Tab-separated table of C-alpha atoms and ligand atoms in Angstrom:
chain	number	residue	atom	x	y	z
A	4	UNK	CA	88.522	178.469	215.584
A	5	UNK	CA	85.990	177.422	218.420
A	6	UNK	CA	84.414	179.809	220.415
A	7	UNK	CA	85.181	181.692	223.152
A	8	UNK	CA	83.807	180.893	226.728
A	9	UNK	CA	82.513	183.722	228.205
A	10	UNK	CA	81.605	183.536	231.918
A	11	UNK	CA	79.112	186.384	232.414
A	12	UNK	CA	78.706	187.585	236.575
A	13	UNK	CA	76.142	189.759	237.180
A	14	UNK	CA	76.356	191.630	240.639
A	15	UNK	CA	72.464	191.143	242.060
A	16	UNK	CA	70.460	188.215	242.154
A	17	UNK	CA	67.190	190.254	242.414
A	18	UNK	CA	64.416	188.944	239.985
A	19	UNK	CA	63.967	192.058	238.368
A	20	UNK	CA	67.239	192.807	238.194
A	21	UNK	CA	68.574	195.988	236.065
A	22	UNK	CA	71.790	194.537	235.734
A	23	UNK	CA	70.640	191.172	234.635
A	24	UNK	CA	68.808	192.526	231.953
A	25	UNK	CA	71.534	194.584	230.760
A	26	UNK	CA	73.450	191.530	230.567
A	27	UNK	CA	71.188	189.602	229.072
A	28	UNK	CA	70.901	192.504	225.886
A	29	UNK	CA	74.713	191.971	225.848
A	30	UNK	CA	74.588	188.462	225.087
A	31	UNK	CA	71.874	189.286	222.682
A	32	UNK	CA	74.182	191.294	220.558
A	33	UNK	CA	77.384	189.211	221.318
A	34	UNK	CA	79.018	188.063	217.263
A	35	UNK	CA	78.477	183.945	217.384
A	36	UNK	CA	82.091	183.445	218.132
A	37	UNK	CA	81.305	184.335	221.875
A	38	UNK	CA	79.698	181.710	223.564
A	39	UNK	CA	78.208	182.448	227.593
A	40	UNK	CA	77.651	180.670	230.978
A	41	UNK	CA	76.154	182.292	233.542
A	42	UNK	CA	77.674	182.190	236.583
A	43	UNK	CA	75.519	181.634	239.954
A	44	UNK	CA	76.516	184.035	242.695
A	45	UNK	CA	73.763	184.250	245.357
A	46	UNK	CA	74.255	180.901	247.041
A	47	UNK	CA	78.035	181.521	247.580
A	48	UNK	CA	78.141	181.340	251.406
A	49	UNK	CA	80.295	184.761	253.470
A	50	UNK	CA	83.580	184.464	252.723
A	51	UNK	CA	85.385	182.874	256.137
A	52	UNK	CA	89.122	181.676	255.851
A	53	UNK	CA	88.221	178.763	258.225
A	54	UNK	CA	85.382	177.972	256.256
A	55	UNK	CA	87.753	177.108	253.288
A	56	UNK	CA	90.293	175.935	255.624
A	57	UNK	CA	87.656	173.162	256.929
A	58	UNK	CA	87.227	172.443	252.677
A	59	UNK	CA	85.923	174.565	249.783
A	60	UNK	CA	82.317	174.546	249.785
A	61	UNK	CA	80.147	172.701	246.636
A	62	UNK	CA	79.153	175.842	246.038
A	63	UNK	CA	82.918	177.819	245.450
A	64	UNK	CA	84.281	174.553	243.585
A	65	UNK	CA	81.206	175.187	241.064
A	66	UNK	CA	81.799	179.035	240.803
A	67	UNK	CA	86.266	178.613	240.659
A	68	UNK	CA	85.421	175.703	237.924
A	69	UNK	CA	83.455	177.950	235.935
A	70	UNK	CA	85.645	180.827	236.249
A	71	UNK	CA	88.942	178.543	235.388
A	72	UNK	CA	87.183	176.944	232.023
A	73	UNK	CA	85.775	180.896	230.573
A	74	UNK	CA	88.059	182.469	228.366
A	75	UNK	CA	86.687	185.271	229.487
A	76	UNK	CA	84.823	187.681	231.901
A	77	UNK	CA	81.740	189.772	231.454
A	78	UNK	CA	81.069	191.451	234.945
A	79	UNK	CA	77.540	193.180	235.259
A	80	UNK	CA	77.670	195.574	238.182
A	81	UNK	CA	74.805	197.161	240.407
A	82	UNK	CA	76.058	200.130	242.508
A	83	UNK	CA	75.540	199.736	246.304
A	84	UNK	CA	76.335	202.856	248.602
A	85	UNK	CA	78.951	204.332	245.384
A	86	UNK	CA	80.456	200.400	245.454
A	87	UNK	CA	80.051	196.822	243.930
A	88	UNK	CA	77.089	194.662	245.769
A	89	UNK	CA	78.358	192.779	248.496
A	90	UNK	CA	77.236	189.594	246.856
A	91	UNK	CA	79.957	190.518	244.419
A	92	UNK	CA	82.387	191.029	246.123
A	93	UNK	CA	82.106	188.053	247.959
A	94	UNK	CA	82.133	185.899	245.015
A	95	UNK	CA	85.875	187.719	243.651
A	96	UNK	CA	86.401	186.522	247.172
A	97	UNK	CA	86.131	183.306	247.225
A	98	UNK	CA	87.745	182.986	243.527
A	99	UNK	CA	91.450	184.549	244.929
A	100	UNK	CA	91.993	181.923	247.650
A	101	UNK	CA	93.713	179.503	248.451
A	102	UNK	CA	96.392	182.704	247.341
A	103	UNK	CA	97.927	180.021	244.915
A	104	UNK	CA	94.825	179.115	242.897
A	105	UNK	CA	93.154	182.100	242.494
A	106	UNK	CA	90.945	181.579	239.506
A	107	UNK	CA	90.694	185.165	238.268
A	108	UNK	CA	94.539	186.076	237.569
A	109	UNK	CA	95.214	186.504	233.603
A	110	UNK	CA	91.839	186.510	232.538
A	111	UNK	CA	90.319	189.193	230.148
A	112	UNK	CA	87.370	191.132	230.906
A	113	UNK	CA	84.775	193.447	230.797
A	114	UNK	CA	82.783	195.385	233.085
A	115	UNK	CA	79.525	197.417	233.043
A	116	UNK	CA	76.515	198.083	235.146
A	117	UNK	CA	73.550	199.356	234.893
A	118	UNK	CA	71.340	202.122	237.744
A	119	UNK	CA	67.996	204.232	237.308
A	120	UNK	CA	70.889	206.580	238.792
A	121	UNK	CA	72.204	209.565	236.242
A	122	UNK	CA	76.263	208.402	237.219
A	123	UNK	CA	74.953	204.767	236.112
A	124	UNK	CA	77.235	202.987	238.283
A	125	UNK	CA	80.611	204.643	237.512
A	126	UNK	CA	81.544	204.779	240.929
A	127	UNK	CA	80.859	200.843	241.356
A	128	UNK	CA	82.929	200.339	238.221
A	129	UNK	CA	85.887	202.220	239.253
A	130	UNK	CA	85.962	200.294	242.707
A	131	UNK	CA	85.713	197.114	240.714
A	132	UNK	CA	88.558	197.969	238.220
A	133	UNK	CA	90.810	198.610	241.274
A	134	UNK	CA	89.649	194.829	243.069
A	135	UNK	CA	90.420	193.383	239.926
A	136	UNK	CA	93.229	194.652	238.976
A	137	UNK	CA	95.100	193.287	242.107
A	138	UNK	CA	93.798	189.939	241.162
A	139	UNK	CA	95.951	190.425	237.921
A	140	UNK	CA	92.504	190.331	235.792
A	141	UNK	CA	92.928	192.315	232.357
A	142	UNK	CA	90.100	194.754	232.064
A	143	UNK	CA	88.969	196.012	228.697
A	144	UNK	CA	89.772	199.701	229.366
A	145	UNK	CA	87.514	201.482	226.809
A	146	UNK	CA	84.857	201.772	225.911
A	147	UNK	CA	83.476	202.791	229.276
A	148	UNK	CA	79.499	201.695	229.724
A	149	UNK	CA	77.715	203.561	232.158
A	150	UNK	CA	74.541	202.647	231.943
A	151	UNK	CA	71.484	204.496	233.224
A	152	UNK	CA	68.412	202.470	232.177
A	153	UNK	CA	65.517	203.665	232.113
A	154	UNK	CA	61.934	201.409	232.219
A	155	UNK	CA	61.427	199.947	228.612
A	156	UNK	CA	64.878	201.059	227.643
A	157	UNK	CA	65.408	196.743	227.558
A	158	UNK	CA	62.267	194.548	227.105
A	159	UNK	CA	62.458	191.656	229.602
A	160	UNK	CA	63.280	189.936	226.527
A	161	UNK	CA	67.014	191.603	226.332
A	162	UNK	CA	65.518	193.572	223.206
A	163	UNK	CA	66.938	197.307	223.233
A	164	UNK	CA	64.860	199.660	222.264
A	165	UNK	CA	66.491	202.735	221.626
A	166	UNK	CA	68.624	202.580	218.696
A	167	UNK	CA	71.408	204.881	219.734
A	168	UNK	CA	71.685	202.838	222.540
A	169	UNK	CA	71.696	199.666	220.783
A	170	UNK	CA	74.453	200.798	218.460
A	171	UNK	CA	76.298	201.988	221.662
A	172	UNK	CA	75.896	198.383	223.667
A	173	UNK	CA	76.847	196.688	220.096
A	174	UNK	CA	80.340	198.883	219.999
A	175	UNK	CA	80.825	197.377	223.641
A	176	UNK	CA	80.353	194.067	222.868
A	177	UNK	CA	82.536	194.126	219.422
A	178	UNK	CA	85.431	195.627	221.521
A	179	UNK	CA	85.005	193.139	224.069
A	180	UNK	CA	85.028	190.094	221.614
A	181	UNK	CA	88.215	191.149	219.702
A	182	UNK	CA	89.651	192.182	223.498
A	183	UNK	CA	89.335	188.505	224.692
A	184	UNK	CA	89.668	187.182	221.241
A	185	UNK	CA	93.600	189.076	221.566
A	186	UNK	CA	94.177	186.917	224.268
A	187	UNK	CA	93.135	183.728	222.852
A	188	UNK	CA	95.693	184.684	220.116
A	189	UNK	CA	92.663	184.867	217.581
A	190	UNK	CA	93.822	187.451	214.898
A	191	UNK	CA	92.764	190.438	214.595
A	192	UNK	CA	89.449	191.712	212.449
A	193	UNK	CA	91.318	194.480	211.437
A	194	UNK	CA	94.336	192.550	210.257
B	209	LIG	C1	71.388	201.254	245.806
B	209	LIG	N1	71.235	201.967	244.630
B	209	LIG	C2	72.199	202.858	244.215
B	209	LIG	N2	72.184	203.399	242.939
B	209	LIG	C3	73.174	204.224	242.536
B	209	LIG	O1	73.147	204.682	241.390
B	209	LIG	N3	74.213	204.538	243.366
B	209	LIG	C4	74.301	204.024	244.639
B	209	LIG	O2	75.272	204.299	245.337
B	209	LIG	C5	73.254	203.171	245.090
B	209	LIG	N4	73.294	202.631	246.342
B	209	LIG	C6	72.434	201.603	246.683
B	209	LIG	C7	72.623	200.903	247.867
B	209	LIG	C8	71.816	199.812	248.166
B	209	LIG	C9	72.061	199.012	249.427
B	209	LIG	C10	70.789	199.432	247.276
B	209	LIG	C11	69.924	198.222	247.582
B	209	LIG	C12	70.564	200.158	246.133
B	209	LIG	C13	70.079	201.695	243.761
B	209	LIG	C14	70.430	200.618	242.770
B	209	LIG	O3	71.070	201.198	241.643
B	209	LIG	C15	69.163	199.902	242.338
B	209	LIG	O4	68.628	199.223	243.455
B	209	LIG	C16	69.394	198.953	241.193
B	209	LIG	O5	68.133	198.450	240.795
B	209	LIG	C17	70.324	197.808	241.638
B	209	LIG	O6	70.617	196.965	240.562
B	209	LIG	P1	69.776	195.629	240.258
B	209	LIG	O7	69.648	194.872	241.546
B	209	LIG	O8	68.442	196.077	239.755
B	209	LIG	O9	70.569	194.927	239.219
């Protein structure tokens, strides 16, 4: 069976990005039937209904096309002020309208996030799973991956370093490929 598409959306564009490198591990110790494209957020312009009334911008038709061809969803989240980045919340915008071709309904995902903070952006997580559950997205519900990242925890390479951690990020990952692999009506490892 081919692979699935994985459209991974991490919530910060920030060079040295936490959450990035959390998401890069994660695609790191993805099985080879997942296969990802990273999905370009920053350059997304405010969301502004007379904006796309005048036309969707270059920039939406590349992020809804991406988003329509994934099989699934990996969202990365940074916690801003106990909620999802702006930037983020922008871009699940921008991919519900036009109201009729929202690109986001019936998809499965994951989400996870990543903070030097001890509650490791649970309270960004929970605000996400609400936004996305309106938009009819299926979110993986367990497990949960709160992840407070420490430096070195993650090389810049997307190398883990601690193994219970590793094993923990793995588990995440395995339940998110047979998640989206239900969907795709792949059968199940267990079967
Ligand atoms: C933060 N940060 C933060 N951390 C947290 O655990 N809970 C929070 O509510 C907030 N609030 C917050 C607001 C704003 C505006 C900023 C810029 C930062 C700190 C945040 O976790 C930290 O900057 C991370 O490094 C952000 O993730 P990236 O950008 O490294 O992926």
């Amino acid at each position: 069976m081919a692979r699935l598409k994985v459209a991974v959306i991490v919530g910060s564009a920030r060079q040295a990005s936490l959450n990035r490198l959390l998401a890069l591990a994660l695609t790191r110790l993805a099985k080879a039937d997942l296969e990802f494209e990273w999905v370009t957020i920053r350059d997304l312009p405010i969301f502004d209904q007379d904006v796309l009334d005048a036309g969707i911008p270059p920039e939406v038709e590349r992020l809804k096309g991406q988003i329509a061809r994934a099989d699934a969803l990996l969202f990365v989240t940074p916690e801003h002020n106990r909620s999802i980045s702006a930037m983020l919340k922008n871009a699940i915008d921008w991919g519900s309208r036009p109201r009729d071709a929202s690109v986001w309904a019936g998809k499965p995902a994951a989400i996870t996030g990543a903070s030097y903070g001890r509650i490791g952006t649970a309270a960004a997580q929970q605000h996400l799973r609400a936004i996305l559950g309106c938009l009819d997205v299926a979110v993986m519900g367990l497990p949960e991956a709160f992840i407070h990242l420490h430096p070195g925890l993650i090389t810049p390479e997307g190398e883990v370093t601690n193994e219970e951690t590793r094993l923990f990020l793995q588990g995440f990952m395995d339940q998110f490929d047979h998640w989206a692999g239900r969907f795709a009506g792949k059968p199940s490892a267990a079967a």
